Each structure stands twice: as structure tokens, then as C-alpha cells.
Coordinates of N, CA and C in Angstrom, one line a residue:
M962 N 176.4 52.5 -73.0 CA 176.4 51.1 -73.8 C 177.2 51.5 -75.4
G963 N 176.8 52.5 -75.9 CA 177.0 53.0 -77.2 C 178.6 53.3 -77.2
S964 N 178.9 54.2 -76.3 CA 180.3 54.5 -76.1 C 181.3 53.2 -76.1
E965 N 180.8 52.4 -75.3 CA 181.4 51.0 -75.0 C 181.8 50.3 -76.5
L966 N 180.8 50.1 -77.2 CA 180.8 49.9 -78.4 C 181.7 50.4 -79.4
Q967 N 181.5 51.4 -79.4 CA 182.3 52.3 -80.3 C 183.9 52.1 -79.7
S968 N 184.3 52.3 -78.7 CA 185.5 51.9 -78.2 C 186.1 50.8 -78.6
D969 N 185.1 49.5 -78.5 CA 185.4 48.2 -78.7 C 185.8 48.0 -80.5
L970 N 185.0 48.9 -81.2 CA 185.1 48.9 -82.7 C 186.4 49.5 -83.2
Q971 N 186.7 50.6 -82.5 CA 188.1 51.3 -82.6 C 189.1 50.4 -82.1
Q972 N 189.2 49.7 -81.2 CA 190.1 48.8 -80.6 C 190.2 47.6 -82.1
R973 N 189.4 47.2 -82.4 CA 189.4 46.2 -83.4 C 190.0 46.9 -84.7
V974 N 189.6 48.0 -85.1 CA 190.1 48.3 -86.0 C 191.7 48.7 -85.9
R975 N 192.4 49.2 -84.9 CA 193.8 49.5 -84.5 C 194.5 47.9 -84.7
Q976 N 193.6 46.9 -84.4 CA 194.2 45.6 -84.4 C 194.5 45.0 -85.7
L977 N 193.5 45.6 -86.5 CA 193.6 45.2 -88.0 C 194.6 45.9 -88.6
E978 N 194.6 47.1 -88.4 CA 195.9 48.1 -88.8 C 197.1 47.5 -88.5
A979 N 197.3 47.2 -87.4 CA 198.4 46.5 -87.0 C 199.0 45.6 -87.3
R980 N 197.8 44.5 -87.8 CA 198.3 43.3 -88.4 C 198.6 43.5 -90.0
Y981 N 197.8 44.6 -90.3 CA 198.2 45.1 -91.9 C 199.7 45.3 -92.0
Q982 N 199.9 46.4 -90.6 CA 201.4 46.9 -91.2 C 202.5 45.6 -90.9
A983 N 202.3 44.8 -89.9 CA 203.0 43.7 -89.6 C 203.3 42.9 -91.0
L984 N 201.9 42.5 -91.8 CA 202.2 42.1 -92.8 C 203.0 42.8 -93.9
L985 N 202.9 44.0 -94.3 CA 203.7 44.6 -95.1 C 205.1 44.7 -94.7
E986 N 205.4 44.7 -93.5 CA 206.9 44.7 -93.2 C 207.6 43.1 -93.6
A987 N 206.5 42.5 -93.1 CA 206.9 40.9 -93.5 C 207.3 40.7 -95.1
T988 N 206.9 41.1 -95.8 CA 206.6 40.6 -97.1 C 207.8 41.4 -97.8
P989 N 208.6 40.8 -98.9 CA 209.8 41.5 -99.4 C 209.3 42.4 -100.4
D990 N 207.9 42.1 -101.2 CA 207.5 42.9 -102.1 C 207.4 44.3 -102.0
M991 N 207.4 44.9 -102.9 CA 206.4 46.4 -103.0 C 205.1 46.4 -102.8
V992 N 204.6 47.2 -101.9 CA 203.4 47.1 -101.8 C 202.6 48.8 -102.2
F993 N 201.3 48.9 -102.7 CA 201.1 49.9 -103.0 C 199.4 50.0 -102.8
R994 N 198.7 50.9 -102.1 CA 197.4 51.3 -102.2 C 197.1 52.2 -103.1
I995 N 196.2 51.8 -104.0 CA 195.9 52.7 -105.3 C 194.5 52.9 -105.5
G996 N 193.8 54.0 -105.6 CA 192.3 54.4 -105.9 C 191.9 54.0 -107.1
R997 N 190.6 53.9 -107.3 CA 190.4 53.6 -108.8 C 190.8 54.7 -109.6
D998 N 190.9 55.8 -109.0 CA 191.2 56.8 -110.0 C 192.9 56.8 -110.5
G999 N 193.4 56.1 -109.9 CA 195.0 56.0 -110.0 C 196.1 56.7 -109.1
V1000 N 195.1 57.2 -107.9 CA 195.8 57.8 -107.1 C 196.6 57.0 -106.1
F1001 N 197.7 57.3 -105.7 CA 198.3 56.5 -104.8 C 198.0 57.0 -103.1
L1002 N 197.5 55.9 -102.4 CA 197.1 56.2 -101.2 C 198.1 55.8 -100.2
D1003 N 198.8 55.2 -100.1 CA 199.7 54.5 -99.1 C 200.7 53.7 -100.3
Y1004 N 201.9 53.1 -99.6 CA 203.0 52.2 -100.3 C 203.9 51.9 -99.1
R1005 N 204.8 50.9 -99.4 CA 205.5 50.5 -98.8 C 207.0 50.0 -99.6
A1006 N 207.7 50.9 -99.9 CA 208.6 50.1 -101.0 C 210.0 51.2 -100.7
N1007 N 211.3 50.7 -101.0 CA 212.6 51.4 -101.2 C 212.5 52.5 -101.9
K1008 N 212.8 53.8 -102.0 CA 213.0 54.9 -102.7 C 213.9 54.5 -104.1
K1009 N 214.9 53.9 -103.7 CA 215.7 53.5 -104.8 C 215.3 52.1 -105.7
D1010 N 214.0 51.8 -105.3 CA 213.6 50.7 -106.1 C 212.4 51.1 -107.2
L1011 N 211.8 52.9 -106.6 CA 211.0 53.1 -107.6 C 211.3 53.7 -108.8
Y1012 N 210.3 53.7 -109.8 CA 210.6 54.4 -111.1 C 210.9 55.7 -111.0
H1013 N 210.1 56.3 -110.2 CA 209.6 57.9 -110.1 C 210.5 58.2 -109.2
Q1014 N 211.5 59.3 -109.1 CA 212.3 59.9 -108.4 C 212.1 61.4 -107.9
G1015 N 211.1 61.8 -108.5 CA 211.1 63.4 -108.7 C 210.3 63.6 -107.5
S1016 N 210.0 62.9 -106.6 CA 209.1 63.4 -105.4 C 209.3 62.7 -104.3
E1017 N 209.2 63.3 -103.1 CA 209.7 62.6 -101.6 C 208.7 61.5 -101.4
T1018 N 207.4 61.8 -101.8 CA 206.5 60.7 -101.7 C 205.6 60.2 -103.1
L1019 N 205.0 59.3 -103.1 CA 203.9 59.0 -104.2 C 202.5 59.3 -103.8
V1020 N 202.1 59.6 -102.3 CA 201.1 59.6 -101.9 C 200.5 60.9 -102.5
G1021 N 199.2 60.7 -103.1 CA 198.6 62.0 -103.8 C 199.1 62.1 -105.3
L1022 N 199.8 61.5 -105.5 CA 200.2 61.3 -107.2 C 199.4 60.3 -107.7
S1023 N 199.4 60.2 -109.0 CA 198.8 59.4 -109.6 C 199.7 58.4 -110.7
V1024 N 199.1 57.5 -111.1 CA 200.0 56.3 -111.7 C 200.3 57.3 -113.1
H1025 N 199.7 58.1 -113.7 CA 200.0 58.9 -114.9 C 201.1 59.9 -114.4
E1026 N 201.2 60.4 -113.2 CA 202.1 61.2 -113.0 C 203.6 60.7 -112.7
T1027 N 203.7 59.3 -112.5 CA 204.6 58.5 -112.0 C 205.3 57.4 -112.9
L1028 N 204.5 57.1 -114.0 CA 204.9 56.1 -115.0 C 204.9 56.6 -116.0
P1029 N 205.4 55.6 -117.3 CA 205.4 56.1 -118.7 C 203.8 55.9 -119.2
S1030 N 203.5 56.9 -120.0 CA 202.1 57.1 -120.2 C 201.2 55.5 -120.4
E1031 N 201.8 54.8 -121.6 CA 201.2 53.8 -122.1 C 201.3 52.6 -120.6
L1032 N 202.2 52.7 -119.8 CA 202.1 51.8 -118.7 C 201.1 52.1 -117.8
A1033 N 201.0 53.3 -117.8 CA 200.0 54.0 -116.8 C 198.5 53.7 -117.3
G1034 N 198.4 53.6 -118.4 CA 197.1 53.3 -119.1 C 197.0 51.9 -118.9
Q1035 N 197.7 50.9 -118.9 CA 197.4 49.7 -118.5 C 197.4 49.4 -117.4
M1036 N 198.0 49.9 -116.2 CA 198.1 50.1 -115.0 C 196.2 50.4 -114.4
M1037 N 195.7 51.3 -115.1 CA 194.4 52.0 -114.7 C 193.5 50.7 -115.5
D1038 N 193.7 50.0 -116.2 CA 193.0 48.9 -116.8 C 193.2 48.0 -116.1
M1039 N 194.2 47.7 -115.3 CA 194.2 46.4 -114.3 C 193.4 46.9 -112.9
I1040 N 193.7 48.0 -112.6 CA 192.8 48.6 -111.5 C 191.2 48.3 -111.7
S1041 N 190.7 48.9 -112.7 CA 189.2 48.7 -113.3 C 189.0 46.9 -113.2
M1042 N 189.6 46.3 -113.8 CA 189.2 44.8 -114.1 C 189.4 44.4 -112.8
A1043 N 190.4 44.3 -111.9 CA 190.4 43.9 -110.3 C 188.9 44.5 -109.6
L1044 N 188.8 45.7 -109.7 CA 187.7 46.2 -108.9 C 186.3 45.9 -109.6
D1045 N 186.2 45.6 -110.8 CA 184.7 45.3 -111.4 C 184.5 43.8 -111.1
S1046 N 185.6 43.1 -111.5 CA 185.4 41.5 -111.2 C 185.5 41.0 -109.7
E1047 N 186.2 42.0 -108.9 CA 186.3 41.4 -107.5 C 187.3 40.4 -107.5
Q1048 N 188.3 40.2 -108.3 CA 189.2 39.1 -108.4 C 190.6 39.6 -108.6
T1049 N 191.7 38.9 -108.0 CA 193.0 39.4 -108.3 C 193.6 39.1 -109.4
I1050 N 193.8 40.3 -110.3 CA 194.4 40.3 -111.6 C 196.3 40.2 -111.6
A1051 N 196.5 39.8 -112.4 CA 198.1 39.6 -112.5 C 198.7 40.3 -113.6
F1052 N 199.6 41.0 -113.5 CA 199.9 41.7 -114.8 C 201.8 41.6 -115.0
R1053 N 202.3 41.6 -116.0 CA 203.7 41.4 -116.1 C 204.3 42.9 -116.9
Y1054 N 205.2 43.5 -116.4 CA 205.7 44.7 -117.1 C 207.2 44.9 -117.0
S1055 N 207.5 45.7 -117.8 CA 208.9 46.0 -117.6 C 209.0 47.9 -117.5
L1056 N 210.2 48.0 -116.8 CA 210.5 49.5 -116.7 C 212.3 49.6 -117.1
P1057 N 212.5 50.7 -117.9 CA 213.9 51.2 -117.8 C 214.2 51.8 -116.7
F1058 N 215.4 51.4 -116.3 CA 216.1 52.3 -115.1 C 217.4 52.6 -115.6
P1059 N 217.8 54.1 -115.3 CA 218.9 54.5 -115.8 C 220.5 53.7 -115.5
E1060 N 220.3 53.3 -114.3 CA 221.7 52.3 -113.9 C 221.5 51.0 -114.2
S1061 N 220.7 50.3 -113.9 CA 220.4 48.9 -114.0 C 219.6 48.3 -115.3
G1062 N 219.3 49.2 -116.3 CA 218.5 48.9 -117.3 C 217.3 48.5 -117.3
I1063 N 216.6 47.5 -118.6 CA 215.3 47.0 -118.2 C 215.2 46.0 -117.2
Q1064 N 214.4 46.4 -116.4 CA 213.9 45.2 -115.2 C 212.5 45.0 -115.2
W1065 N 212.1 43.9 -114.8 CA 210.8 43.2 -114.9 C 210.3 43.0 -113.8
F1066 N 208.9 43.2 -113.8 CA 207.9 43.0 -112.6 C 206.7 42.3 -112.7
E1067 N 206.4 41.6 -111.7 CA 204.9 41.2 -112.0 C 204.2 41.7 -110.7
A1068 N 203.0 42.6 -110.9 CA 201.9 43.1 -110.2 C 200.4 42.4 -109.9
R1069 N 200.3 42.1 -108.6 CA 199.0 41.6 -108.6 C 198.3 42.6 -107.8
F1070 N 196.9 42.6 -108.5 CA 196.0 43.8 -108.4 C 195.1 43.0 -107.3
V1071 N 195.1 43.4 -106.1 CA 194.1 42.9 -105.1 C 193.0 43.8 -104.6
P1072 N 191.8 43.6 -105.1 CA 190.6 44.5 -104.7 C 190.6 44.7 -103.1
S1073 N 190.7 45.6 -102.1 CA 190.9 46.0 -100.9 C 190.0 46.8 -100.5
G1074 N 188.7 47.1 -101.1 CA 188.1 48.2 -100.9 C 187.2 48.5 -101.8
A1075 N 185.9 49.4 -101.6 CA 185.4 49.7 -102.7 C 185.7 50.0 -104.1
D1076 N 186.6 51.2 -103.8 CA 187.3 51.9 -104.6 C 188.9 51.9 -104.7
E1077 N 189.4 50.8 -104.1 CA 190.9 50.7 -104.1 C 191.4 49.2 -104.0
V1078 N 192.5 49.3 -104.6 CA 193.3 48.1 -104.7 C 194.5 48.0 -104.1
T1079 N 195.3 46.9 -103.5 CA 196.4 46.4 -102.8 C 197.2 46.0 -104.1
V1080 N 198.1 46.4 -104.5 CA 198.9 46.0 -105.6 C 200.6 45.7 -105.1
L1081 N 200.5 44.3 -105.1 CA 201.9 43.6 -104.7 C 202.8 43.7 -106.1
V1082 N 203.8 44.1 -105.8 CA 204.9 44.4 -106.9 C 206.1 43.4 -106.6
Q1083 N 206.5 42.4 -107.5 CA 207.6 41.7 -107.1 C 208.4 42.0 -108.4
D1084 N 210.0 42.2 -108.3 CA 210.9 42.0 -109.2 C 211.1 40.7 -109.6
V1085 N 211.0 40.4 -110.7 CA 211.0 39.2 -111.6 C 212.1 39.0 -112.9
T1086 N 213.0 40.2 -112.8 CA 214.0 40.2 -113.6 C 214.9 39.5 -113.6
R1087 N 215.3 38.5 -112.9 CA 216.0 37.4 -112.8 C 215.7 36.3 -113.0
H1088 N 214.1 35.8 -112.9 CA 213.4 34.8 -113.2 C 213.5 35.2 -114.9
H1089 N 213.0 36.4 -115.4 CA 212.7 36.6 -116.6 C 214.2 36.3 -117.8
E1090 N 215.3 36.8 -117.1 CA 216.5 36.5 -117.6 C 216.8 35.0 -117.9
V1091 N 216.6 34.4 -116.8 CA 216.7 32.6 -116.8 C 215.7 32.0 -117.9
V1092 N 214.6 32.6 -117.8 CA 213.5 31.8 -118.8 C 213.9 32.5 -120.2
G1093 N 214.4 33.5 -120.3 CA 215.0 34.0 -121.7 C 216.2 33.2 -122.3
A1094 N 217.0 33.0 -121.3 CA 218.0 32.2 -121.6 C 217.8 30.8 -122.3
L1095 N 216.8 30.3 -121.1 CA 216.7 28.6 -121.4 C 215.7 28.6 -122.9
E1096 N 214.7 29.8 -123.1 CA 214.2 29.4 -124.7 C 215.1 29.8 -125.6
A1097 N 216.0 30.5 -125.6 CA 217.1 30.6 -126.4 C 218.0 29.5 -126.7
S1098 N 218.1 28.8 -125.5 CA 218.9 27.6 -126.0 C 218.3 26.4 -126.3
E1099 N 217.1 26.5 -125.9 CA 216.1 25.5 -126.7 C 215.8 25.7 -128.3
S1100 N 215.7 26.8 -128.6 CA 215.7 27.3 -130.0 C 216.9 26.9 -130.6
R1101 N 218.1 27.2 -130.0 CA 219.4 26.7 -130.7 C 219.4 25.3 -130.9
F1102 N 218.9 24.5 -129.7 CA 219.0 22.9 -129.9 C 218.1 22.5 -130.8
R1103 N 217.1 23.3 -130.9 CA 215.8 22.6 -132.1 C 216.6 22.9 -133.5
T1104 N 216.9 24.3 -133.6 CA 217.9 24.4 -135.2 C 218.8 23.3 -135.2
Y1105 N 219.5 23.0 -134.3 CA 220.7 22.2 -134.7 C 220.0 20.7 -135.1
V1106 N 218.9 20.3 -134.3 CA 218.3 19.1 -134.5 C 217.9 18.8 -135.8
E1107 N 217.1 20.0 -136.2 CA 216.2 19.9 -137.3 C 217.2 20.2 -139.0
H1108 N 218.5 20.5 -138.6 CA 219.4 20.8 -139.5 C 220.6 19.8 -139.6
A1109 N 220.5 19.1 -138.7 CA 221.8 18.3 -138.5 C 221.8 16.9 -139.9
P1110 N 223.1 17.0 -140.4 CA 222.9 16.0 -141.3 C 223.0 14.5 -141.0
E1111 N 223.6 14.3 -139.6 CA 223.4 13.0 -139.1 C 221.8 12.8 -138.8
A1112 N 221.4 11.2 -138.4 CA 220.1 11.0 -138.4 C 220.4 11.0 -136.4
L1113 N 219.4 11.5 -135.9 CA 219.2 12.0 -134.4 C 218.1 11.4 -133.8
F1114 N 218.0 10.4 -132.9 CA 217.0 9.8 -132.4 C 216.9 10.1 -130.8
I1115 N 216.0 10.7 -130.2 CA 215.9 10.9 -129.0 C 215.0 10.0 -128.1
A1116 N 215.4 9.2 -127.1 CA 214.4 8.2 -126.6 C 214.5 8.6 -125.1
D1117 N 213.3 8.0 -124.4 CA 213.3 8.1 -122.8 C 213.7 6.6 -122.4
M1118 N 213.5 6.6 -121.1 CA 214.4 5.7 -120.3 C 213.4 4.1 -120.8
Q1119 N 212.5 4.1 -121.3 CA 211.7 3.0 -121.5 C 211.8 2.7 -123.0
M1120 N 213.0 3.4 -123.7 CA 213.6 3.1 -125.2 C 212.5 3.5 -126.1
R1121 N 211.5 4.5 -125.8 CA 210.7 5.0 -126.5 C 211.0 6.3 -127.3
F1122 N 210.8 6.6 -128.4 CA 211.4 7.6 -129.2 C 210.5 8.6 -128.6
V1123 N 210.9 9.7 -128.3 CA 210.6 11.1 -128.4 C 210.5 12.3 -129.0
D1124 N 211.7 12.0 -129.8 CA 211.8 12.9 -131.0 C 212.9 12.4 -132.0
V1125 N 212.9 12.9 -133.1 CA 213.3 12.5 -134.3 C 213.8 13.8 -135.1
N1126 N 214.6 13.6 -135.8 CA 215.0 14.9 -136.9 C 214.8 14.4 -138.3
P1127 N 214.8 15.2 -139.3 CA 214.4 14.7 -140.6 C 215.6 14.1 -141.2
A1128 N 216.7 13.9 -140.8 CA 217.9 12.8 -141.4 C 217.3 11.4 -140.9
A1129 N 216.6 11.3 -139.8 CA 216.3 9.9 -139.3 C 215.3 9.7 -140.3
N1130 N 214.5 10.1 -140.7 CA 213.1 10.0 -141.6 C 214.0 9.5 -142.8
R1131 N 214.8 10.4 -143.5 CA 215.6 9.9 -144.8 C 216.3 8.6 -144.6
L1132 N 217.1 8.3 -143.5 CA 217.7 7.3 -143.4 C 216.8 5.9 -143.1
T1133 N 215.9 5.8 -142.4 CA 214.7 4.8 -142.4 C 213.6 4.6 -143.2
G1134 N 213.1 5.8 -143.6 CA 212.0 5.6 -144.8 C 210.7 5.9 -143.8
F1135 N 210.9 5.7 -142.5 CA 209.8 6.2 -142.0 C 209.2 7.7 -141.6
T1136 N 208.1 7.6 -141.4 CA 207.7 9.3 -140.9 C 208.0 9.7 -139.6
R1137 N 208.1 10.8 -139.2 CA 208.1 11.1 -137.7 C 207.2 10.6 -137.0
E1138 N 206.0 10.7 -137.5 CA 204.8 10.1 -136.6 C 205.0 8.3 -136.2
E1139 N 205.6 7.9 -137.5 CA 205.7 6.5 -137.5 C 207.1 5.9 -136.5
L1140 N 207.8 6.8 -136.4 CA 209.0 6.7 -135.6 C 208.6 7.1 -134.2
L1141 N 208.3 7.7 -134.0 CA 207.4 8.4 -132.6 C 206.5 7.1 -132.1
S1142 N 206.0 6.4 -132.7 CA 205.4 5.2 -132.2 C 206.4 4.3 -132.0
M1143 N 207.3 4.1 -132.2 CA 208.4 2.8 -132.1 C 209.2 3.1 -130.6
T1144 N 209.9 2.1 -130.8 CA 210.8 2.2 -129.5 C 212.4 1.7 -130.2
I1145 N 213.5 1.9 -129.4 CA 214.7 1.4 -130.2 C 214.7 0.0 -130.4
T1146 N 214.2 -0.8 -129.7 CA 214.2 -2.6 -129.9 C 213.2 -2.6 -131.4
D1147 N 212.3 -1.9 -131.5 CA 211.5 -1.9 -132.8 C 212.1 -1.9 -134.0
L1148 N 213.1 -1.0 -133.9 CA 214.1 -0.3 -135.0 C 215.3 -1.1 -135.2
A1149 N 216.0 -1.8 -134.2 CA 217.4 -2.2 -134.4 C 216.8 -3.6 -134.5
R1150 N 217.4 -4.0 -135.8 CA 217.1 -5.3 -136.1 C 217.9 -6.5 -135.7
T1151 N 219.4 -5.7 -135.3 CA 220.3 -6.5 -134.8 C 219.8 -6.7 -132.8
D1152 N 220.5 -7.6 -132.3 CA 220.0 -7.4 -130.6 C 221.1 -6.7 -130.4
L1153 N 220.3 -5.8 -129.3 CA 221.0 -4.9 -128.5 C 222.1 -5.7 -127.7
P1154 N 223.4 -5.1 -127.2 CA 224.3 -6.1 -126.5 C 223.9 -6.1 -125.0
A1155 N 222.5 -5.4 -124.7 CA 222.5 -5.8 -123.2 C 220.8 -5.6 -122.8
A1156 N 219.8 -5.9 -122.2 CA 218.7 -5.6 -121.8 C 218.6 -3.9 -122.0
P1157 N 217.5 -3.2 -121.8 CA 217.2 -1.9 -121.6 C 217.7 -1.6 -120.4
D1158 N 217.4 -2.2 -119.3 CA 218.1 -1.5 -118.2 C 219.4 -1.7 -118.1
E1159 N 220.2 -2.5 -118.5 CA 221.7 -2.8 -118.5 C 222.1 -1.6 -119.7
F1160 N 221.5 -1.6 -120.6 CA 222.2 -0.7 -121.6 C 222.2 0.8 -121.1
F1161 N 221.0 1.1 -120.4 CA 221.2 2.7 -119.7 C 221.8 2.9 -118.7
K1162 N 222.1 1.7 -117.6 CA 223.0 1.8 -116.7 C 224.3 1.8 -117.2
K1163 N 224.6 1.4 -118.1 CA 226.0 1.0 -118.9 C 226.2 2.6 -119.4
L1164 N 225.2 3.3 -119.7 CA 225.2 4.8 -120.4 C 225.4 5.8 -119.4
R1165 N 224.5 5.4 -118.5 CA 224.7 6.6 -117.4 C 226.0 6.6 -116.7
A1166 N 226.4 5.6 -116.6 CA 227.9 5.4 -116.0 C 229.0 6.0 -116.8
N1167 N 229.0 5.6 -118.1 CA 230.3 6.0 -119.0 C 229.7 7.5 -119.7
G1168 N 228.5 7.8 -119.5 CA 228.1 9.1 -120.4 C 228.0 9.0 -121.9
K1169 N 228.4 8.1 -122.7 CA 228.2 7.6 -123.7 C 228.5 6.0 -124.0
V1170 N 228.0 5.6 -125.2 CA 228.3 4.3 -125.6 C 228.0 4.4 -127.1
A1171 N 228.8 3.6 -127.8 CA 229.0 3.5 -129.4 C 228.8 1.9 -129.3
L1172 N 228.0 1.6 -130.4 CA 227.6 0.3 -130.9 C 227.3 0.4 -132.4
E1173 N 227.3 -0.9 -133.1 CA 227.2 -1.0 -134.5 C 225.8 -1.6 -134.3
V1174 N 224.9 -1.4 -135.0 CA 223.4 -2.0 -135.4 C 223.3 -1.8 -136.7
Q1175 N 221.8 -2.7 -136.9 CA 221.5 -2.5 -138.4 C 219.8 -1.8 -137.9
L1176 N 219.4 -0.7 -138.6 CA 218.0 -0.3 -138.3 C 217.5 -0.9 -139.2
L1177 N 216.2 -0.9 -138.9 CA 214.8 -1.3 -139.8 C 214.6 -0.2 -140.7
C1178 N 214.4 -0.5 -141.8 CA 213.8 0.5 -143.0 C 212.8 0.1 -143.3
K1179 N 211.9 1.1 -143.7 CA 210.5 1.0 -144.0 C 210.5 0.0 -145.4
G1180 N 209.6 -0.8 -145.4 CA 209.7 -2.1 -146.6 C 210.7 -2.9 -146.2
G1181 N 210.9 -3.1 -145.3 CA 211.5 -4.8 -144.7 C 213.1 -4.7 -144.7
G1182 N 213.8 -3.4 -145.4 CA 215.2 -3.7 -145.6 C 216.0 -3.2 -144.4
G1183 N 217.1 -3.0 -144.4 CA 218.1 -2.8 -142.8 C 219.3 -1.9 -143.9
V1184 N 219.7 -1.1 -142.7 CA 221.1 -0.2 -142.9 C 221.9 -0.5 -141.8
D1185 N 223.0 -0.5 -141.7 CA 224.2 -0.8 -141.2 C 224.5 0.7 -140.5
V1186 N 224.3 0.7 -139.3 CA 225.0 2.2 -138.7 C 225.9 2.1 -137.6
L1187 N 226.5 3.3 -137.2 CA 227.3 3.1 -135.9 C 226.6 4.0 -135.1
V1188 N 226.0 3.9 -134.0 CA 225.3 4.5 -133.2 C 226.0 5.1 -132.0
Q1189 N 226.1 6.2 -131.6 CA 226.7 6.8 -130.6 C 225.4 7.4 -129.8
A1190 N 225.5 6.7 -128.7 CA 224.3 7.1 -127.8 C 225.0 8.1 -126.5
V1191 N 224.3 9.3 -126.1 CA 224.8 10.2 -125.1 C 223.5 10.4 -124.4
V1192 N 224.1 10.5 -122.9 CA 222.9 11.1 -122.1 C 222.8 12.6 -122.1
L1193 N 221.5 13.2 -122.3 CA 220.9 14.4 -122.4 C 220.6 14.8 -121.4

């Protein structure tokens, strides 16, 4: 009876290991099993994708032997945090590669035993570059808006102002907060040439619309302006 139970348990272990290996083969990420002491127990990754190229295998080596010292220390901290909290810990880091330059990675440390974690590592370099380019573009746009000599008003499809620049405050006398509580129709003293939906329909069709209007100024006065409306 005992031998049958042992045989059944061994069969279940083999099935679980087969499923685990199948899962590793299916994922495009690099996968590492690392002990609490920072020693690699197993891994699946192409050798060309590894930072450490000085050994045939990582198994038996520690993170301190295969990664820059500062990053190795951070990795050890992540391993401890994941094991002590029994939760998945995400960590983003970069590594310099001789041929491709700085590469960015996101690692997820998943507790997978009493004293070991499974680390799923994904190359997020492209995503990091796109986000960086977007942030740089947004910064340039914000710099232009803040320093443009012309009054700039940005409105949504309901004609509510969602952003204005200092020149718009100077032109109308209203503060930024006051303008952001208003709509285009609140500010335009002259009637627009079409209802809001018709106006935006024409704007979307042509890409831009020019019109002369008188804007309300704080205190009740008005100022005649030429509005150049464009789709952002």
C-alpha cells in the first residue's frame, strides 16, 4: 500500500514538473529560479540575452558573481522582500550591453518555495524608449504652450476649456482657474457661426477653422480676436 502511494506521488510530481517545463517553454520571457542566498538554481534564457557571458551556465553562480554589484544588492533585496511578504515583487532595472547599449528589463519575483523565487524577466527597452519619447514630446509641448506669445486655449468636445496658457490670462484678464471653469460659448461675446456639434464637425473635416470673434474680458469689456482653431 505504501509503495503504491509513493508511486502515485512520484507520478504527480513528474506531471507537475512537465507542466512547469511546458509553461517555461511557452513564455517568451527569461525565467530564473534563485535561492534566498542569491544562487541560481535553474533558468531558461538564450545565452545571448544574458548579461553574464563568462560561464557556460549560471547554475551554481550567485547574482553577485553575474551582475554589477549595485544591481546584485538590489536583486537580493527583492528576493528577500518577495519571500518575507509571500507576494510578487516587480522591479525595473537597466544593464549596459557592449553591442546594443543600455537595455531595460522588468523582473517579477514570485515566491516558489520556502527559500527560493522564480524570477520572470521581460525586455522592456522598446516600451521604455517610447515612454521616454512621449514624455520628452509632452515636455516640449508644455514649454511651447507656457511661453507662446499668442493666447492658447485648449477645449474638449463639449467646448469646455481644459488648458490655457499665461498669454490667455493676460488677454482676457481671467485667471487660469476661472478660464478652466468656462466654456467657449461663455467666453465668446459674438455668436459662433454654428452650433457646437456643427462647429466641431467642420473642424474635424477641415483640420482647422479661422473665425473672428469678440472675447469677454474680466470686468465686462471685450477684445476682438482672430481665432485659429485646430484639431489636436
